[in-house]
Each structure stands twice: as C-alpha cells, then as structure tokens.
Amino acid sequence: MVEEDETVEESGQEPPPPPVEASERRLPPPAIEKLRTVAGPMAGGTHIIVEGSGFADGCEVKLDRVPVKTLFLGPTELAFVTLPRNLAGPVDVDVVNPDGQRTLLIRAYEYCMPPALTGVDPDHGPETGGTRVTLLGVDLRPEAEVRIGASRPRVDYRGPTRIDLEMVAHPAGTYDVELVNPDGQEARLEGAFRYDGRPRIDQVVPDHGPLGASTRIAIDGEGFRAGCVVYLGGARLPAELESSTRIVATALPRETHGALPLRVS
C-alpha cells in the first residue's frame, strides 16, 4: 500500500501571535489635572492631594525630583506630604507609574516664605468703619485674609509688600492686626489699629457768651483724640486738644441770641 503524503498549503503569512495576557497589557499613561493645595511653608508638612487619571497602585510622586512617600487613593487621586526645602519658589510635581510611564506638572507647587507686617497707615479710625487703611509688609500673597479684632476688612491686594483695606464697623478699642496667607502662614502686629468710639460731651464751660464777641470755651467729656473737629450750630470752631477728656475751643461772634447745638466729631 502506498501512503500519500499530507500537504499543507502555504498562505505566505505568518501565524498570528498568541494573545497577550491582561496583566501584560500596557496601561494608559498617568496625567495630573491639578493639586488641591498649591503652596505651603518651606518647613514642609503640607498635605497635598493630586487629582488626575491613570495612576497605578505603587506609583511614586516626586517633588522637585525628590521622591516623597505616596499614598495611593485610587486611579484618580494620590496623596503625599511635602518635605522641607531651603529655597523658596515653585517646583515641579512628577508621578511615575510602576511600568515607567510618567507625567510632569511644571511649577505646580510653591514653597513660600512666611509673611511679615511692618506697618499700618493710618493706625486708627472710627468704630463705624469706612476708613481706607494701607497694610505694609513682605511676602504678602493674593487672597490673604486680614483680621483686626473680630472684624474682617475688605482686602484689595496691591502686591507682595502692600495690601489696601476698607475697614468695617467694630466696637471701639485697640486690636492686633493679623494676616493669614493662603498657605496658612501668619503674621501679626500687636495693638496696631485703634477703633475710635464716638466722642462724648459731658459739659461746656461757660455754656453762654455775649453777642458780637468771641468766647473761649472748655469742652469736657471722653474719647477726644487728635483730629477731632468741633462744630457749633453747623460752624466749625478753632479748637485745641488738651487731653482725651478736654478740648478748648473758641465760639465765634454772633449777632443773634439763642442756644446752638455743639458737636465733636
């Protein structure tokens, strides 16, 4: 018996490669969308959440090319704590997946110097508010919050050395001026601003005078300060501040008799 040889027709194409196991498939690269906290002190210790996509368990975060301990929260979130640094300024944030794929967000986090306050001008205003005040210092940052006593004046950021404030109403007294930068670092000037209460008049001596002649009068009370103005019947009087409880003024000549209201403001 003659055995016939089996023949295989060649198609000219190589057979397809075996299927790749799921564990060997290349994952999409990571991508950083943002950091929830973008600035902090040079001492480190700031807790940061990184938002993005494609993060893999076991990935590593680098801050200014220095690895930091990374907490994997999921494929869209990572957490880490900043390390101390000697130089202020922005640094890059890098995420490297275990397969070597990486992403970089340039100048994403900033190490900041602590702020310092050097002056307040003017250093007082009425308890009713409305005074425009300039706060001077260094390393002041946009979106800083200013506190004076229990008040929160309106803030107009003019630069790293100046912030303009519009004072709001507050009970009379002398208070510290506090500034808190967005990174949580604070500065304080103790007893730097005084809210002035309304002056109070207790008595006027003498309380009358002749027609057609000037009369020197003493006004006794409380809350008198430099810059106080005396009005008699709507007319401003020449006046000198002797103390917080006494002002000496000159009532101007009049040709008609009658009582007039006296006001100190």
mmCIF file of N, CA, C and O in Angstrom, residues 198-255:
data_model
loop_
_atom_site.group_PDB
_atom_site.id
_atom_site.type_symbol
_atom_site.label_atom_id
_atom_site.label_comp_id
_atom_site.label_asym_id
_atom_site.label_seq_id
_atom_site.Cartn_x
_atom_site.Cartn_y
_atom_site.Cartn_z
ATOM 1 N N ARG A 198 -17.283 107.056 69.493
ATOM 2 C CA ARG A 198 -17.792 108.419 69.311
ATOM 3 C C ARG A 198 -17.437 109.266 70.532
ATOM 4 O O ARG A 198 -17.592 108.827 71.674
ATOM 5 N N PRO A 199 -16.944 110.498 70.325
ATOM 6 C CA PRO A 199 -16.666 111.372 71.463
ATOM 7 C C PRO A 199 -17.947 111.667 72.257
ATOM 8 O O PRO A 199 -19.040 111.755 71.682
ATOM 9 N N ARG A 200 -17.783 111.823 73.579
ATOM 10 C CA ARG A 200 -18.934 112.133 74.443
ATOM 11 C C ARG A 200 -18.694 113.452 75.144
ATOM 12 O O ARG A 200 -17.627 113.667 75.730
ATOM 13 N N ILE A 201 -19.660 114.349 75.050
ATOM 14 C CA ILE A 201 -19.568 115.655 75.708
ATOM 15 C C ILE A 201 -20.322 115.590 77.030
ATOM 16 O O ILE A 201 -21.508 115.237 77.069
ATOM 17 N N ASP A 202 -19.615 115.936 78.140
ATOM 18 C CA ASP A 202 -20.260 115.960 79.458
ATOM 19 C C ASP A 202 -20.690 117.373 79.849
ATOM 20 O O ASP A 202 -21.759 117.564 80.427
ATOM 21 N N GLN A 203 -19.842 118.374 79.546
ATOM 22 C CA GLN A 203 -20.201 119.754 79.899
ATOM 23 C C GLN A 203 -19.415 120.738 79.055
ATOM 24 O O GLN A 203 -18.359 120.387 78.497
ATOM 25 N N VAL A 204 -19.931 121.953 78.954
ATOM 26 C CA VAL A 204 -19.271 123.053 78.253
ATOM 27 C C VAL A 204 -19.207 124.235 79.220
ATOM 28 O O VAL A 204 -20.241 124.645 79.779
ATOM 29 N N VAL A 205 -18.001 124.759 79.445
ATOM 30 C CA VAL A 205 -17.809 125.857 80.399
ATOM 31 C C VAL A 205 -17.040 126.989 79.708
ATOM 32 O O VAL A 205 -15.915 126.760 79.214
ATOM 33 N N PRO A 206 -17.612 128.211 79.654
ATOM 34 C CA PRO A 206 -19.004 128.523 80.022
ATOM 35 C C PRO A 206 -19.979 128.024 78.962
ATOM 36 O O PRO A 206 -19.556 127.700 77.849
ATOM 37 N N ASP A 207 -21.252 127.980 79.295
ATOM 38 C CA ASP A 207 -22.252 127.494 78.350
ATOM 39 C C ASP A 207 -23.016 128.631 77.679
ATOM 40 O O ASP A 207 -24.060 128.418 77.077
ATOM 41 N N HIS A 208 -22.465 129.883 77.802
ATOM 42 C CA HIS A 208 -23.088 131.029 77.145
ATOM 43 C C HIS A 208 -22.024 132.108 76.959
ATOM 44 O O HIS A 208 -20.934 132.036 77.553
ATOM 45 N N GLY A 209 -22.348 133.127 76.137
ATOM 46 C CA GLY A 209 -21.400 134.199 75.904
ATOM 47 C C GLY A 209 -22.103 135.418 75.327
ATOM 48 O O GLY A 209 -23.270 135.343 74.908
ATOM 49 N N PRO A 210 -21.415 136.551 75.251
ATOM 50 C CA PRO A 210 -22.028 137.800 74.775
ATOM 51 C C PRO A 210 -22.212 137.800 73.258
ATOM 52 O O PRO A 210 -21.501 137.106 72.531
ATOM 53 N N LEU A 211 -23.165 138.588 72.790
ATOM 54 C CA LEU A 211 -23.342 138.779 71.356
ATOM 55 C C LEU A 211 -22.182 139.602 70.796
ATOM 56 O O LEU A 211 -21.641 140.473 71.462
ATOM 57 N N GLY A 212 -21.819 139.300 69.584
ATOM 58 C CA GLY A 212 -20.834 140.102 68.886
ATOM 59 C C GLY A 212 -19.409 139.906 69.329
ATOM 60 O O GLY A 212 -18.528 140.673 68.910
ATOM 61 N N ALA A 213 -19.127 138.912 70.160
ATOM 62 C CA ALA A 213 -17.751 138.714 70.634
ATOM 63 C C ALA A 213 -17.440 137.224 70.683
ATOM 64 O O ALA A 213 -18.330 136.382 70.834
ATOM 65 N N SER A 214 -16.163 136.915 70.545
ATOM 66 C CA SER A 214 -15.726 135.522 70.661
ATOM 67 C C SER A 214 -15.696 135.112 72.126
ATOM 68 O O SER A 214 -15.454 135.947 73.007
ATOM 69 N N THR A 215 -15.919 133.816 72.365
ATOM 70 C CA THR A 215 -15.893 133.292 73.728
ATOM 71 C C THR A 215 -15.058 132.024 73.767
ATOM 72 O O THR A 215 -15.262 131.110 72.959
ATOM 73 N N ARG A 216 -14.100 132.016 74.694
ATOM 74 C CA ARG A 216 -13.266 130.820 74.886
ATOM 75 C C ARG A 216 -14.040 129.826 75.739
ATOM 76 O O ARG A 216 -14.526 130.180 76.818
ATOM 77 N N ILE A 217 -14.178 128.576 75.250
ATOM 78 C CA ILE A 217 -14.948 127.575 75.985
ATOM 79 C C ILE A 217 -14.113 126.314 76.173
ATOM 80 O O ILE A 217 -13.244 125.995 75.367
ATOM 81 N N ALA A 218 -14.370 125.609 77.267
ATOM 82 C CA ALA A 218 -13.741 124.319 77.552
ATOM 83 C C ALA A 218 -14.810 123.239 77.417
ATOM 84 O O ALA A 218 -15.887 123.342 78.013
ATOM 85 N N ILE A 219 -14.497 122.211 76.629
ATOM 86 C CA ILE A 219 -15.429 121.101 76.413
ATOM 87 C C ILE A 219 -14.856 119.884 77.122
ATOM 88 O O ILE A 219 -13.763 119.412 76.786
ATOM 89 N N ASP A 220 -15.578 119.394 78.127
ATOM 90 C CA ASP A 220 -15.144 118.226 78.878
ATOM 91 C C ASP A 220 -15.963 117.014 78.465
ATOM 92 O O ASP A 220 -17.180 117.116 78.228
ATOM 93 N N GLY A 221 -15.298 115.868 78.417
ATOM 94 C CA GLY A 221 -16.001 114.639 78.034
ATOM 95 C C GLY A 221 -15.030 113.474 77.954
ATOM 96 O O GLY A 221 -14.051 113.420 78.697
ATOM 97 N N GLU A 222 -15.270 112.555 77.010
ATOM 98 C CA GLU A 222 -14.410 111.387 76.817
ATOM 99 C C GLU A 222 -14.288 111.081 75.331
ATOM 100 O O GLU A 222 -15.147 111.464 74.525
ATOM 101 N N GLY A 223 -13.189 110.413 74.979
ATOM 102 C CA GLY A 223 -12.991 109.962 73.604
ATOM 103 C C GLY A 223 -12.480 111.020 72.660
ATOM 104 O O GLY A 223 -12.553 110.857 71.436
ATOM 105 N N PHE A 224 -11.930 112.120 73.215
ATOM 106 C CA PHE A 224 -11.363 113.155 72.344
ATOM 107 C C PHE A 224 -9.970 112.712 71.896
ATOM 108 O O PHE A 224 -9.157 112.241 72.696
ATOM 109 N N ARG A 225 -9.700 112.877 70.614
ATOM 110 C CA ARG A 225 -8.408 112.465 70.054
ATOM 111 C C ARG A 225 -7.938 113.478 69.025
ATOM 112 O O ARG A 225 -8.720 114.327 68.560
ATOM 113 N N ALA A 226 -6.678 113.366 68.668
ATOM 114 C CA ALA A 226 -6.121 114.255 67.644
ATOM 115 C C ALA A 226 -6.952 114.139 66.373
ATOM 116 O O ALA A 226 -7.314 113.043 65.947
ATOM 117 N N GLY A 227 -7.279 115.272 65.804
ATOM 118 C CA GLY A 227 -8.091 115.273 64.592
ATOM 119 C C GLY A 227 -9.557 115.523 64.850
ATOM 120 O O GLY A 227 -10.330 115.671 63.889
ATOM 121 N N CYS A 228 -9.960 115.567 66.127
ATOM 122 C CA CYS A 228 -11.367 115.861 66.415
ATOM 123 C C CYS A 228 -11.719 117.270 65.935
ATOM 124 O O CYS A 228 -10.900 118.190 66.003
ATOM 125 N N VAL A 229 -12.946 117.438 65.471
ATOM 126 C CA VAL A 229 -13.423 118.721 64.965
ATOM 127 C C VAL A 229 -14.640 119.131 65.791
ATOM 128 O O VAL A 229 -15.506 118.303 66.100
ATOM 129 N N VAL A 230 -14.694 120.429 66.160
ATOM 130 C CA VAL A 230 -15.792 120.969 66.968
ATOM 131 C C VAL A 230 -16.684 121.826 66.072
ATOM 132 O O VAL A 230 -16.192 122.693 65.335
ATOM 133 N N TYR A 231 -17.993 121.584 66.149
ATOM 134 C CA TYR A 231 -18.980 122.365 65.399
ATOM 135 C C TYR A 231 -19.970 122.980 66.387
ATOM 136 O O TYR A 231 -20.459 122.308 67.306
ATOM 137 N N LEU A 232 -20.278 124.265 66.172
ATOM 138 C CA LEU A 232 -21.301 124.942 66.962
ATOM 139 C C LEU A 232 -22.329 125.502 65.990
ATOM 140 O O LEU A 232 -22.027 126.392 65.198
ATOM 141 N N GLY A 233 -23.524 124.931 66.050
ATOM 142 C CA GLY A 233 -24.573 125.375 65.135
ATOM 143 C C GLY A 233 -24.209 125.184 63.679
ATOM 144 O O GLY A 233 -24.599 125.968 62.819
ATOM 145 N N GLY A 234 -23.400 124.197 63.366
ATOM 146 C CA GLY A 234 -23.006 123.925 61.989
ATOM 147 C C GLY A 234 -21.730 124.599 61.562
ATOM 148 O O GLY A 234 -21.186 124.284 60.492
ATOM 149 N N ALA A 235 -21.222 125.566 62.372
ATOM 150 C CA ALA A 235 -19.979 126.270 62.038
ATOM 151 C C ALA A 235 -18.811 125.589 62.748
ATOM 152 O O ALA A 235 -18.882 125.295 63.942
ATOM 153 N N ARG A 236 -17.716 125.365 62.023
ATOM 154 C CA ARG A 236 -16.536 124.751 62.620
ATOM 155 C C ARG A 236 -15.783 125.766 63.448
ATOM 156 O O ARG A 236 -15.518 126.890 62.987
ATOM 157 N N LEU A 237 -15.400 125.380 64.665
ATOM 158 C CA LEU A 237 -14.720 126.291 65.577
ATOM 159 C C LEU A 237 -13.226 125.998 65.618
ATOM 160 O O LEU A 237 -12.809 124.838 65.529
ATOM 161 N N PRO A 238 -12.401 127.038 65.794
ATOM 162 C CA PRO A 238 -10.991 126.800 66.109
ATOM 163 C C PRO A 238 -10.903 126.050 67.441
ATOM 164 O O PRO A 238 -11.574 126.423 68.410
ATOM 165 N N ALA A 239 -10.102 124.980 67.480
ATOM 166 C CA ALA A 239 -10.078 124.156 68.687
ATOM 167 C C ALA A 239 -8.701 123.553 68.892
ATOM 168 O O ALA A 239 -7.954 123.317 67.935
ATOM 169 N N GLU A 240 -8.361 123.295 70.166
ATOM 170 C CA GLU A 240 -7.110 122.650 70.549
ATOM 171 C C GLU A 240 -7.417 121.477 71.470
ATOM 172 O O GLU A 240 -8.217 121.607 72.401
ATOM 173 N N LEU A 241 -6.776 120.370 71.198
ATOM 174 C CA LEU A 241 -6.943 119.184 72.045
ATOM 175 C C LEU A 241 -5.975 119.273 73.216
ATOM 176 O O LEU A 241 -4.758 119.320 73.035
ATOM 177 N N GLU A 242 -6.518 119.306 74.434
ATOM 178 C CA GLU A 242 -5.672 119.306 75.623
ATOM 179 C C GLU A 242 -5.433 117.893 76.137
ATOM 180 O O GLU A 242 -4.354 117.582 76.628
ATOM 181 N N SER A 243 -6.436 117.053 76.064
ATOM 182 C CA SER A 243 -6.329 115.661 76.517
ATOM 183 C C SER A 243 -7.488 114.884 75.931
ATOM 184 O O SER A 243 -8.325 115.429 75.198
ATOM 185 N N SER A 244 -7.522 113.603 76.269
ATOM 186 C CA SER A 244 -8.628 112.776 75.772
ATOM 187 C C SER A 244 -9.956 113.145 76.423
ATOM 188 O O SER A 244 -11.010 112.672 75.994
ATOM 189 N N THR A 245 -9.908 114.001 77.454
ATOM 190 C CA THR A 245 -11.146 114.393 78.146
ATOM 191 C C THR A 245 -11.441 115.883 78.035
ATOM 192 O O THR A 245 -12.419 116.359 78.615
ATOM 193 N N ARG A 246 -10.575 116.667 77.359
ATOM 194 C CA ARG A 246 -10.835 118.117 77.266
ATOM 195 C C ARG A 246 -10.360 118.681 75.937
ATOM 196 O O ARG A 246 -9.263 118.396 75.467
ATOM 197 N N ILE A 247 -11.234 119.516 75.345
ATOM 198 C CA ILE A 247 -10.920 120.319 74.169
ATOM 199 C C ILE A 247 -11.230 121.767 74.513
ATOM 200 O O ILE A 247 -12.277 122.071 75.113
ATOM 201 N N VAL A 248 -10.341 122.675 74.135
ATOM 202 C CA VAL A 248 -10.573 124.111 74.303
ATOM 203 C C VAL A 248 -10.846 124.703 72.928
ATOM 204 O O VAL A 248 -10.046 124.514 71.996
ATOM 205 N N ALA A 249 -11.987 125.395 72.798
ATOM 206 C CA ALA A 249 -12.392 125.947 71.504
ATOM 207 C C ALA A 249 -12.785 127.403 71.664
ATOM 208 O O ALA A 249 -12.943 127.912 72.782
ATOM 209 N N THR A 250 -12.963 128.097 70.537
ATOM 210 C CA THR A 250 -13.377 129.499 70.543
ATOM 211 C C THR A 250 -14.690 129.630 69.789
ATOM 212 O O THR A 250 -14.761 129.347 68.587
ATOM 213 N N ALA A 251 -15.738 130.022 70.538
ATOM 214 C CA ALA A 251 -17.035 130.278 69.908
ATOM 215 C C ALA A 251 -16.967 131.596 69.159
ATOM 216 O O ALA A 251 -16.525 132.618 69.710
ATOM 217 N N LEU A 252 -17.379 131.588 67.895
ATOM 218 C CA LEU A 252 -17.258 132.765 67.037
ATOM 219 C C LEU A 252 -18.351 133.785 67.347
ATOM 220 O O LEU A 252 -19.426 133.434 67.866
ATOM 221 N N PRO A 253 -18.121 135.054 67.036
ATOM 222 C CA PRO A 253 -19.137 136.090 67.321
ATOM 223 C C PRO A 253 -20.444 135.833 66.553
ATOM 224 O O PRO A 253 -20.418 135.339 65.423
ATOM 225 N N ARG A 254 -21.556 136.175 67.200
ATOM 226 C CA ARG A 254 -22.872 136.107 66.563
ATOM 227 C C ARG A 254 -23.642 137.375 66.888
ATOM 228 O O ARG A 254 -23.414 138.006 67.922
ATOM 229 N N GLU A 255 -24.576 137.725 66.005
ATOM 230 C CA GLU A 255 -25.381 138.932 66.195
ATOM 231 C C GLU A 255 -26.789 138.615 66.652
ATOM 232 O O GLU A 255 -27.572 139.543 66.904
#
